[in-house]
Amino acid sequence: MQRQLADANFIHLTPVQAAALPPALEGRDVLATAQTGTGKTLSFLIPLIERMAADSKDAKALILLPTRELAMQVLDAWRNLTQGQGKAALVCGGLAEGPQLSDIRRGARLIVATPGRLEDYLSRKLVNLSGVKMLVLDEVDRMLDMGFKPAIRRIAAVLPQDRQTLCYSATLSEEIREVAGLYLRNPVRIDITSALKPSPNVKLQTFEVPVDKKQELLEHLLGSNDGSFMVFVRTKHGADRVARRLSRAGFAAAPIHGDRSQSQRSSALRGFAEGRHRVLVATDVVARGIDVADVAHVVNYDLPKEAEDFVHRVGRTGRAGSRGVASTFAAPDETHALNKIERMLTVTSAKYRVRPNHARAGQPA
């Protein structure tokens, strides 16, 4: 394992890894509060791989996650760490059932799943989880937001009682405490992010800009800054429109949202990660499932509704110690809402005002 970690250039532990790895390796249950981008995936994959190597060949592990993209990324990380050894199955909606069921029947010891599809397989008696010795609930706050609480309950009901459970969440609401009380036994409590807040590695800046000048300002930022951009919009139609306009202006852009097919979403994400698309235009539905290294700039093209969404959007950049920039576009009648978000998060951003007839001239407010 140490050799594989070194080969993957993992040298220094992040705070969540340093806190979670010792108790998890000892077999303790863990309840960890940590944002995305803090290295939590390794903090549960390493104990999981070690446990499966030490236990009998019948011992299995289950990882539940909120989105397909996140499930696929976690499975890729597992394959990189194990160098392709061992059998695993991806279980999620939007993909053909055949390959998933085939991997399960061939004896997959690890199942990486979204709750809806896995519950469907359980109800049809297509999967047997009686051998699961380790359960990981990742981004459990997001799973609850998406309405997966009943599915998680039904899945947990068929798992062995003597399993080890690791639970990760960005926040610790009463609902999440309730989930922890139901599924964890005397867990070690780890709190890496006691306050919901953007990473200090991200430079925050706000542009007060008329709605009809947002596109021009976005193109100006693309033209005057280097690196990749992740642009967040409120609607699926808006994502398509912004990406289409950027492409017409000569910027390699791709949209990603819930109405795109899985192959389209995978292609957009892969093209962005590999640099073929400089811009990924996304809605919040898929934002939490996107983990791409070295995103230089996040743009809140549309203002997020909640402070938590602001943190998760901004968290796409400035990851793993790198630095990033987050720009928020606010129409004149949205400045009050933005100020409220900043007060809740106790952050301030550099403020600029765009003249109505000249989106390229950002003037300090």
GROMACS .gro file of C-alpha atoms in nm:
model
  365
    1MET     CA    1   0.000   0.000   0.000
    2GLN     CA    2   0.280   0.242   0.088
    3ARG     CA    3   0.447   0.174  -0.245
    4GLN     CA    4   0.123   0.229  -0.434
    5LEU     CA    5   0.061   0.557  -0.251
    6ALA     CA    6   0.413   0.674  -0.332
    7ASP     CA    7   0.367   0.577  -0.697
    8ALA     CA    8   0.050   0.788  -0.704
    9ASN     CA    9   0.249   1.080  -0.555
   10PHE     CA   10   0.060   1.083  -0.225
   11ILE     CA   11   0.330   1.201   0.013
   12HIS     CA   12   0.174   1.408   0.292
   13LEU     CA   13  -0.147   1.333   0.483
   14THR     CA   14  -0.425   1.590   0.473
   15PRO     CA   15  -0.589   1.673   0.810
   16VAL     CA   16  -0.889   1.446   0.748
   17GLN     CA   17  -0.660   1.158   0.648
   18ALA     CA   18  -0.439   1.208   0.954
   19ALA     CA   19  -0.744   1.206   1.182
   20ALA     CA   20  -0.953   0.932   1.017
   21LEU     CA   21  -0.696   0.674   0.911
   22PRO     CA   22  -0.579   0.548   1.255
   23PRO     CA   23  -0.926   0.471   1.399
   24ALA     CA   24  -1.053   0.340   1.064
   25LEU     CA   25  -0.754   0.106   1.032
   26GLU     CA   26  -0.826  -0.016   1.385
   27GLY     CA   27  -1.179  -0.112   1.276
   28ARG     CA   28  -1.357   0.173   1.457
   29ASP     CA   29  -1.661   0.348   1.313
   30VAL     CA   30  -1.591   0.707   1.203
   31LEU     CA   31  -1.817   1.011   1.171
   32ALA     CA   32  -1.622   1.282   0.987
   33THR     CA   33  -1.720   1.633   0.888
   34ALA     CA   34  -1.508   1.743   0.593
   35GLN     CA   35  -1.557   1.938   0.274
   36THR     CA   36  -1.491   1.792  -0.070
   37GLY     CA   37  -1.134   1.845  -0.184
   38THR     CA   38  -0.986   1.764   0.158
   39GLY     CA   39  -0.863   1.415   0.071
   40LYS     CA   40  -1.143   1.221   0.239
   41THR     CA   41  -1.166   0.965  -0.043
   42LEU     CA   42  -0.825   0.823   0.049
   43SER     CA   43  -0.918   0.832   0.417
   44PHE     CA   44  -1.180   0.563   0.356
   45LEU     CA   45  -1.028   0.379   0.058
   46ILE     CA   46  -0.704   0.292   0.238
   47PRO     CA   47  -0.875   0.121   0.536
   48LEU     CA   48  -1.120  -0.044   0.299
   49ILE     CA   49  -0.843  -0.193   0.083
   50GLU     CA   50  -0.646  -0.304   0.390
   51ARG     CA   51  -0.956  -0.464   0.544
   52MET     CA   52  -1.040  -0.654   0.227
   53ALA     CA   53  -0.682  -0.776   0.195
   54ALA     CA   54  -0.676  -0.902   0.554
   55ASP     CA   55  -1.023  -1.059   0.564
   56SER     CA   56  -1.141  -1.374   0.396
   57LYS     CA   57  -1.225  -1.372   0.027
   58ASP     CA   58  -1.593  -1.359   0.117
   59ALA     CA   59  -1.568  -1.020   0.294
   60LYS     CA   60  -1.722  -0.738   0.090
   61ALA     CA   61  -1.739  -0.360   0.110
   62LEU     CA   62  -2.006  -0.112   0.002
   63ILE     CA   63  -1.962   0.259  -0.074
   64LEU     CA   64  -2.277   0.469  -0.112
   65LEU     CA   65  -2.251   0.809  -0.283
   66PRO     CA   66  -2.502   1.066  -0.411
   67THR     CA   67  -2.413   1.087  -0.782
   68ARG     CA   68  -2.292   0.876  -1.073
   69GLU     CA   69  -1.993   1.102  -1.138
   70LEU     CA   70  -1.873   1.076  -0.780
   71ALA     CA   71  -1.923   0.698  -0.781
   72MET     CA   72  -1.719   0.662  -1.099
   73GLN     CA   73  -1.441   0.881  -0.961
   74VAL     CA   74  -1.420   0.685  -0.637
   75LEU     CA   75  -1.407   0.358  -0.831
   76ASP     CA   76  -1.128   0.499  -1.049
   77ALA     CA   77  -0.934   0.598  -0.736
   78TRP     CA   78  -0.977   0.247  -0.596
   79ARG     CA   79  -0.852   0.094  -0.920
   80ASN     CA   80  -0.548   0.321  -0.922
   81LEU     CA   81  -0.462   0.229  -0.564
   82THR     CA   82  -0.509  -0.143  -0.619
   83GLN     CA   83  -0.346  -0.131  -0.963
   84GLY     CA   84  -0.654  -0.298  -1.110
   85GLN     CA   85  -0.641  -0.599  -0.879
   86GLY     CA   86  -0.962  -0.722  -0.722
   87LYS     CA   87  -1.316  -0.722  -0.851
   88ALA     CA   88  -1.550  -0.426  -0.814
   89ALA     CA   89  -1.892  -0.327  -0.946
   90LEU     CA   90  -2.036   0.014  -1.024
   91VAL     CA   91  -2.408   0.030  -0.945
   92CYS     CA   92  -2.586   0.349  -1.048
   93GLY     CA   93  -2.869   0.476  -1.262
   94GLY     CA   94  -2.825   0.610  -1.612
   95LEU     CA   95  -2.605   0.318  -1.717
   96ALA     CA   96  -2.693  -0.019  -1.866
   97GLU     CA   97  -2.784  -0.283  -1.609
   98GLY     CA   98  -2.612  -0.570  -1.789
   99PRO     CA   99  -2.246  -0.485  -1.715
  100GLN     CA  100  -2.330  -0.389  -1.357
  101LEU     CA  101  -2.509  -0.716  -1.283
  102SER     CA  102  -2.237  -0.911  -1.463
  103ASP     CA  103  -1.969  -0.758  -1.238
  104ILE     CA  104  -2.177  -0.843  -0.930
  105ARG     CA  105  -2.229  -1.204  -1.042
  106ARG     CA  106  -1.858  -1.245  -1.114
  107GLY     CA  107  -1.791  -1.197  -0.745
  108ALA     CA  108  -1.726  -0.825  -0.698
  109ARG     CA  109  -1.599  -0.767  -0.345
  110LEU     CA  110  -1.649  -0.393  -0.365
  111ILE     CA  111  -1.973  -0.228  -0.474
  112VAL     CA  112  -1.967   0.146  -0.539
  113ALA     CA  113  -2.328   0.259  -0.570
  114THR     CA  114  -2.586   0.530  -0.567
  115PRO     CA  115  -2.873   0.439  -0.331
  116GLY     CA  116  -3.160   0.441  -0.583
  117ARG     CA  117  -3.020   0.182  -0.824
  118LEU     CA  118  -2.884  -0.040  -0.546
  119GLU     CA  119  -3.221  -0.042  -0.369
  120ASP     CA  120  -3.383  -0.138  -0.700
  121TYR     CA  121  -3.147  -0.435  -0.734
  122LEU     CA  122  -3.220  -0.539  -0.375
  123SER     CA  123  -3.596  -0.528  -0.431
  124ARG     CA  124  -3.552  -0.751  -0.737
  125LYS     CA  125  -3.317  -0.982  -0.543
  126LEU     CA  126  -3.035  -0.922  -0.791
  127VAL     CA  127  -2.769  -0.848  -0.529
  128ASN     CA  128  -2.677  -1.007  -0.195
  129LEU     CA  129  -2.519  -0.777   0.064
  130SER     CA  130  -2.498  -1.027   0.350
  131GLY     CA  131  -2.119  -1.041   0.322
  132VAL     CA  132  -2.059  -0.667   0.357
  133LYS     CA  133  -1.812  -0.605   0.640
  134MET     CA  134  -1.749  -0.236   0.570
  135LEU     CA  135  -1.995   0.039   0.474
  136VAL     CA  136  -1.894   0.389   0.362
  137LEU     CA  137  -2.154   0.667   0.344
  138ASP     CA  138  -1.989   0.952   0.154
  139GLU     CA  139  -2.142   1.299   0.123
  140VAL     CA  140  -2.433   1.178   0.333
  141ASP     CA  141  -2.569   1.534   0.360
  142ARG     CA  142  -2.606   1.546  -0.016
  143MET     CA  143  -2.772   1.202  -0.024
  144LEU     CA  144  -3.029   1.321   0.229
  145ASP     CA  145  -3.088   1.641   0.029
  146MET     CA  146  -3.161   1.425  -0.275
  147GLY     CA  147  -3.423   1.222  -0.089
  148PHE     CA  148  -3.222   0.901  -0.042
  149LYS     CA  149  -3.290   0.862   0.331
  150PRO     CA  150  -3.551   0.583   0.285
  151ALA     CA  151  -3.327   0.400   0.038
  152ILE     CA  152  -3.030   0.417   0.276
  153ARG     CA  153  -3.250   0.281   0.556
  154ARG     CA  154  -3.365  -0.015   0.347
  155ILE     CA  155  -3.011  -0.091   0.229
  156ALA     CA  156  -2.868  -0.072   0.582
  157ALA     CA  157  -3.142  -0.307   0.705
  158VAL     CA  158  -3.001  -0.599   0.504
  159LEU     CA  159  -2.637  -0.542   0.603
  160PRO     CA  160  -2.467  -0.740   0.883
  161GLN     CA  161  -2.487  -0.572   1.223
  162ASP     CA  162  -2.120  -0.634   1.299
  163ARG     CA  163  -1.991  -0.428   1.006
  164GLN     CA  164  -1.762  -0.124   1.025
  165THR     CA  165  -1.921   0.202   0.907
  166LEU     CA  166  -1.748   0.523   0.796
  167CYS     CA  167  -1.969   0.828   0.746
  168TYR     CA  168  -1.862   1.155   0.580
  169SER     CA  169  -2.056   1.478   0.551
  170ALA     CA  170  -1.981   1.843   0.479
  171THR     CA  171  -2.217   1.950   0.759
  172LEU     CA  172  -2.358   1.793   1.075
  173SER     CA  173  -2.728   1.875   1.092
  174GLU     CA  174  -2.974   1.708   1.327
  175GLU     CA  175  -3.084   1.480   1.043
  176ILE     CA  176  -2.727   1.364   0.988
  177ARG     CA  177  -2.683   1.308   1.361
  178GLU     CA  178  -2.994   1.091   1.346
  179VAL     CA  179  -2.848   0.887   1.059
  180ALA     CA  180  -2.521   0.848   1.249
  181GLY     CA  181  -2.712   0.727   1.555
  182LEU     CA  182  -2.889   0.463   1.349
  183TYR     CA  183  -2.596   0.319   1.155
  184LEU     CA  184  -2.276   0.386   1.353
  185ARG     CA  185  -2.158   0.226   1.675
  186ASN     CA  186  -1.966   0.449   1.917
  187PRO     CA  187  -1.800   0.636   1.628
  188VAL     CA  188  -1.482   0.841   1.650
  189ARG     CA  189  -1.593   1.199   1.581
  190ILE     CA  190  -1.372   1.399   1.344
  191ASP     CA  191  -1.443   1.763   1.261
  192ILE     CA  192  -1.213   1.913   1.001
  193THR     CA  193  -1.448   2.194   0.903
  194SER     CA  194  -1.609   2.326   1.219
  195ALA     CA  195  -1.747   2.616   1.015
  196LEU     CA  196  -1.886   2.604   0.664
  197LYS     CA  197  -1.642   2.825   0.479
  198PRO     CA  198  -1.460   2.846   0.144
  199SER     CA  199  -1.096   2.741   0.136
  200PRO     CA  200  -0.849   3.021   0.220
  201ASN     CA  201  -0.664   2.916  -0.096
  202VAL     CA  202  -0.942   3.069  -0.310
  203LYS     CA  203  -0.943   3.439  -0.398
  204LEU     CA  204  -1.303   3.563  -0.388
  205GLN     CA  205  -1.420   3.844  -0.614
  206THR     CA  206  -1.765   3.978  -0.700
  207PHE     CA  207  -1.883   4.166  -1.007
  208GLU     CA  208  -2.202   4.369  -0.991
  209VAL     CA  209  -2.313   4.327  -1.352
  210PRO     CA  210  -2.639   4.373  -1.545
  211VAL     CA  211  -2.794   4.042  -1.649
  212ASP     CA  212  -2.752   4.117  -2.019
  213LYS     CA  213  -2.377   4.176  -1.971
  214LYS     CA  214  -2.293   3.852  -1.790
  215GLN     CA  215  -2.193   3.663  -2.104
  216GLU     CA  216  -1.965   3.942  -2.220
  217LEU     CA  217  -1.801   3.962  -1.878
  218LEU     CA  218  -1.749   3.585  -1.873
  219GLU     CA  219  -1.578   3.597  -2.212
  220HIS     CA  220  -1.362   3.887  -2.090
  221LEU     CA  221  -1.249   3.682  -1.787
  222LEU     CA  222  -1.170   3.387  -2.012
  223GLY     CA  223  -0.968   3.609  -2.240
  224SER     CA  224  -0.772   3.777  -1.963
  225ASN     CA  225  -0.699   3.474  -1.740
  226ASP     CA  226  -0.522   3.145  -1.794
  227GLY     CA  227  -0.638   2.798  -1.699
  228SER     CA  228  -0.964   2.604  -1.688
  229PHE     CA  229  -1.300   2.750  -1.585
  230MET     CA  230  -1.596   2.584  -1.416
  231VAL     CA  231  -1.908   2.797  -1.464
  232PHE     CA  232  -2.219   2.742  -1.250
  233VAL     CA  233  -2.565   2.835  -1.372
  234ARG     CA  234  -2.910   2.787  -1.220
  235THR     CA  235  -3.092   2.594  -1.493
  236LYS     CA  236  -3.028   2.321  -1.748
  237HIS     CA  237  -3.143   2.550  -2.028
  238GLY     CA  238  -2.907   2.819  -1.902
  239ALA     CA  239  -2.615   2.575  -1.902
  240ASP     CA  240  -2.683   2.481  -2.264
  241ARG     CA  241  -2.722   2.846  -2.366
  242VAL     CA  242  -2.401   2.968  -2.197
  243ALA     CA  243  -2.196   2.677  -2.336
  244ARG     CA  244  -2.335   2.732  -2.685
  245ARG     CA  245  -2.252   3.103  -2.679
  246LEU     CA  246  -1.900   3.035  -2.552
  247SER     CA  247  -1.842   2.783  -2.830
  248ARG     CA  248  -1.957   3.037  -3.087
  249ALA     CA  249  -1.712   3.288  -2.937
  250GLY     CA  250  -1.425   3.044  -2.987
  251PHE     CA  251  -1.395   2.896  -2.636
  252ALA     CA  252  -1.398   2.516  -2.601
  253ALA     CA  253  -1.696   2.464  -2.368
  254ALA     CA  254  -1.925   2.178  -2.270
  255PRO     CA  255  -2.246   2.170  -2.061
  256ILE     CA  256  -2.316   1.913  -1.790
  257HIS     CA  257  -2.654   1.876  -1.619
  258GLY     CA  258  -2.925   1.627  -1.527
  259ASP     CA  259  -3.088   1.614  -1.871
  260ARG     CA  260  -2.768   1.510  -2.045
  261SER     CA  261  -2.723   1.137  -2.102
  262GLN     CA  262  -2.460   0.956  -1.900
  263SER     CA  263  -2.237   0.924  -2.206
  264GLN     CA  264  -2.268   1.299  -2.269
  265ARG     CA  265  -2.191   1.380  -1.906
  266SER     CA  266  -1.895   1.144  -1.900
  267SER     CA  267  -1.763   1.283  -2.228
  268ALA     CA  268  -1.793   1.644  -2.104
  269LEU     CA  269  -1.622   1.564  -1.775
  270ARG     CA  270  -1.346   1.363  -1.941
  271GLY     CA  271  -1.287   1.636  -2.201
  272PHE     CA  272  -1.263   1.896  -1.925
  273ALA     CA  273  -1.027   1.686  -1.712
  274GLU     CA  274  -0.802   1.617  -2.012
  275GLY     CA  275  -0.799   1.979  -2.126
  276ARG     CA  276  -0.996   1.943  -2.449
  277HIS     CA  277  -1.270   2.162  -2.299
  278ARG     CA  278  -1.141   2.469  -2.122
  279VAL     CA  279  -1.484   2.550  -1.979
  280LEU     CA  280  -1.736   2.322  -1.807
  281VAL     CA  281  -2.080   2.480  -1.760
  282ALA     CA  282  -2.264   2.299  -1.481
  283THR     CA  283  -2.577   2.307  -1.268
  284ASP     CA  284  -2.573   2.241  -0.894
  285VAL     CA  285  -2.736   1.899  -0.943
  286VAL     CA  286  -2.407   1.753  -1.067
  287ALA     CA  287  -2.168   1.999  -0.904
  288ARG     CA  288  -2.107   1.787  -0.594
  289GLY     CA  289  -2.015   1.488  -0.806
  290ILE     CA  290  -1.739   1.665  -0.997
  291ASP     CA  291  -1.382   1.621  -0.877
  292VAL     CA  292  -1.133   1.755  -1.132
  293ALA     CA  293  -0.780   1.855  -1.038
  294ASP     CA  294  -0.633   2.197  -1.114
  295VAL     CA  295  -0.949   2.397  -1.187
  296ALA     CA  296  -0.811   2.751  -1.202
  297HIS     CA  297  -1.130   2.956  -1.190
  298VAL     CA  298  -1.487   2.906  -1.068
  299VAL     CA  299  -1.756   3.146  -1.191
  300ASN     CA  300  -2.092   3.180  -1.021
  301TYR     CA  301  -2.267   3.298  -1.338
  302ASP     CA  302  -2.596   3.273  -1.149
  303LEU     CA  303  -2.601   3.341  -0.778
  304PRO     CA  304  -2.644   3.023  -0.570
  305LYS     CA  305  -2.957   3.000  -0.357
  306GLU     CA  306  -2.785   2.882  -0.039
  307ALA     CA  307  -2.458   2.959   0.136
  308GLU     CA  308  -2.377   2.587   0.136
  309ASP     CA  309  -2.409   2.577  -0.244
  310PHE     CA  310  -2.170   2.872  -0.263
  311VAL     CA  311  -1.910   2.680  -0.061
  312HIS     CA  312  -1.945   2.365  -0.270
  313ARG     CA  313  -1.918   2.556  -0.597
  314VAL     CA  314  -1.616   2.753  -0.482
  315GLY     CA  315  -1.465   2.429  -0.351
  316ARG     CA  316  -1.407   2.306  -0.707
  317THR     CA  317  -1.093   2.525  -0.715
  318GLY     CA  318  -0.815   2.574  -0.461
  319ARG     CA  319  -0.806   2.201  -0.389
  320ALA     CA  320  -0.528   1.998  -0.228
  321GLY     CA  321  -0.321   2.305  -0.142
  322SER     CA  322  -0.337   2.473  -0.484
  323ARG     CA  323  -0.466   2.827  -0.534
  324GLY     CA  324  -0.772   2.936  -0.729
  325VAL     CA  325  -1.007   3.223  -0.807
  326ALA     CA  326  -1.384   3.236  -0.762
  327SER     CA  327  -1.582   3.510  -0.936
  328THR     CA  328  -1.947   3.575  -0.855
  329PHE     CA  329  -2.176   3.766  -1.090
  330ALA     CA  330  -2.451   3.957  -0.910
  331ALA     CA  331  -2.717   4.165  -1.080
  332PRO     CA  332  -2.785   4.499  -0.907
  333ASP     CA  333  -3.095   4.357  -0.736
  334GLU     CA  334  -2.898   4.052  -0.611
  335THR     CA  335  -2.631   4.232  -0.412
  336HIS     CA  336  -2.836   4.208  -0.092
  337ALA     CA  337  -2.867   3.828  -0.131
  338LEU     CA  338  -2.492   3.798  -0.195
  339ASN     CA  339  -2.410   4.011   0.109
  340LYS     CA  340  -2.631   3.780   0.318
  341ILE     CA  341  -2.438   3.473   0.194
  342GLU     CA  342  -2.105   3.640   0.275
  343ARG     CA  343  -2.224   3.733   0.625
  344MET     CA  344  -2.335   3.376   0.690
  345LEU     CA  345  -1.995   3.246   0.580
  346THR     CA  346  -1.801   3.533   0.746
  347VAL     CA  347  -1.611   3.599   0.423
  348THR     CA  348  -1.559   3.908   0.211
  349SER     CA  349  -1.480   3.935  -0.157
  350ALA     CA  350  -1.320   4.205  -0.365
  351LYS     CA  351  -1.608   4.403  -0.516
  352TYR     CA  352  -1.620   4.540  -0.870
  353ARG     CA  353  -1.895   4.718  -1.058
  354VAL     CA  354  -1.937   4.672  -1.431
  355ARG     CA  355  -2.058   4.978  -1.618
  356PRO     CA  356  -2.388   4.898  -1.796
  357ASN     CA  357  -2.251   4.973  -2.142
  358HIS     CA  358  -1.907   4.822  -2.096
  359ALA     CA  359  -1.882   4.473  -1.945
  360ARG     CA  360  -1.505   4.460  -1.988
  361ALA     CA  361  -1.435   4.744  -1.748
  362GLY     CA  362  -1.462   4.618  -1.394
  363GLN     CA  363  -1.443   4.915  -1.159
  364PRO     CA  364  -1.380   4.872  -0.786
  365ALA     CA  365  -1.707   4.932  -0.607
   0.00000   0.00000   0.00000
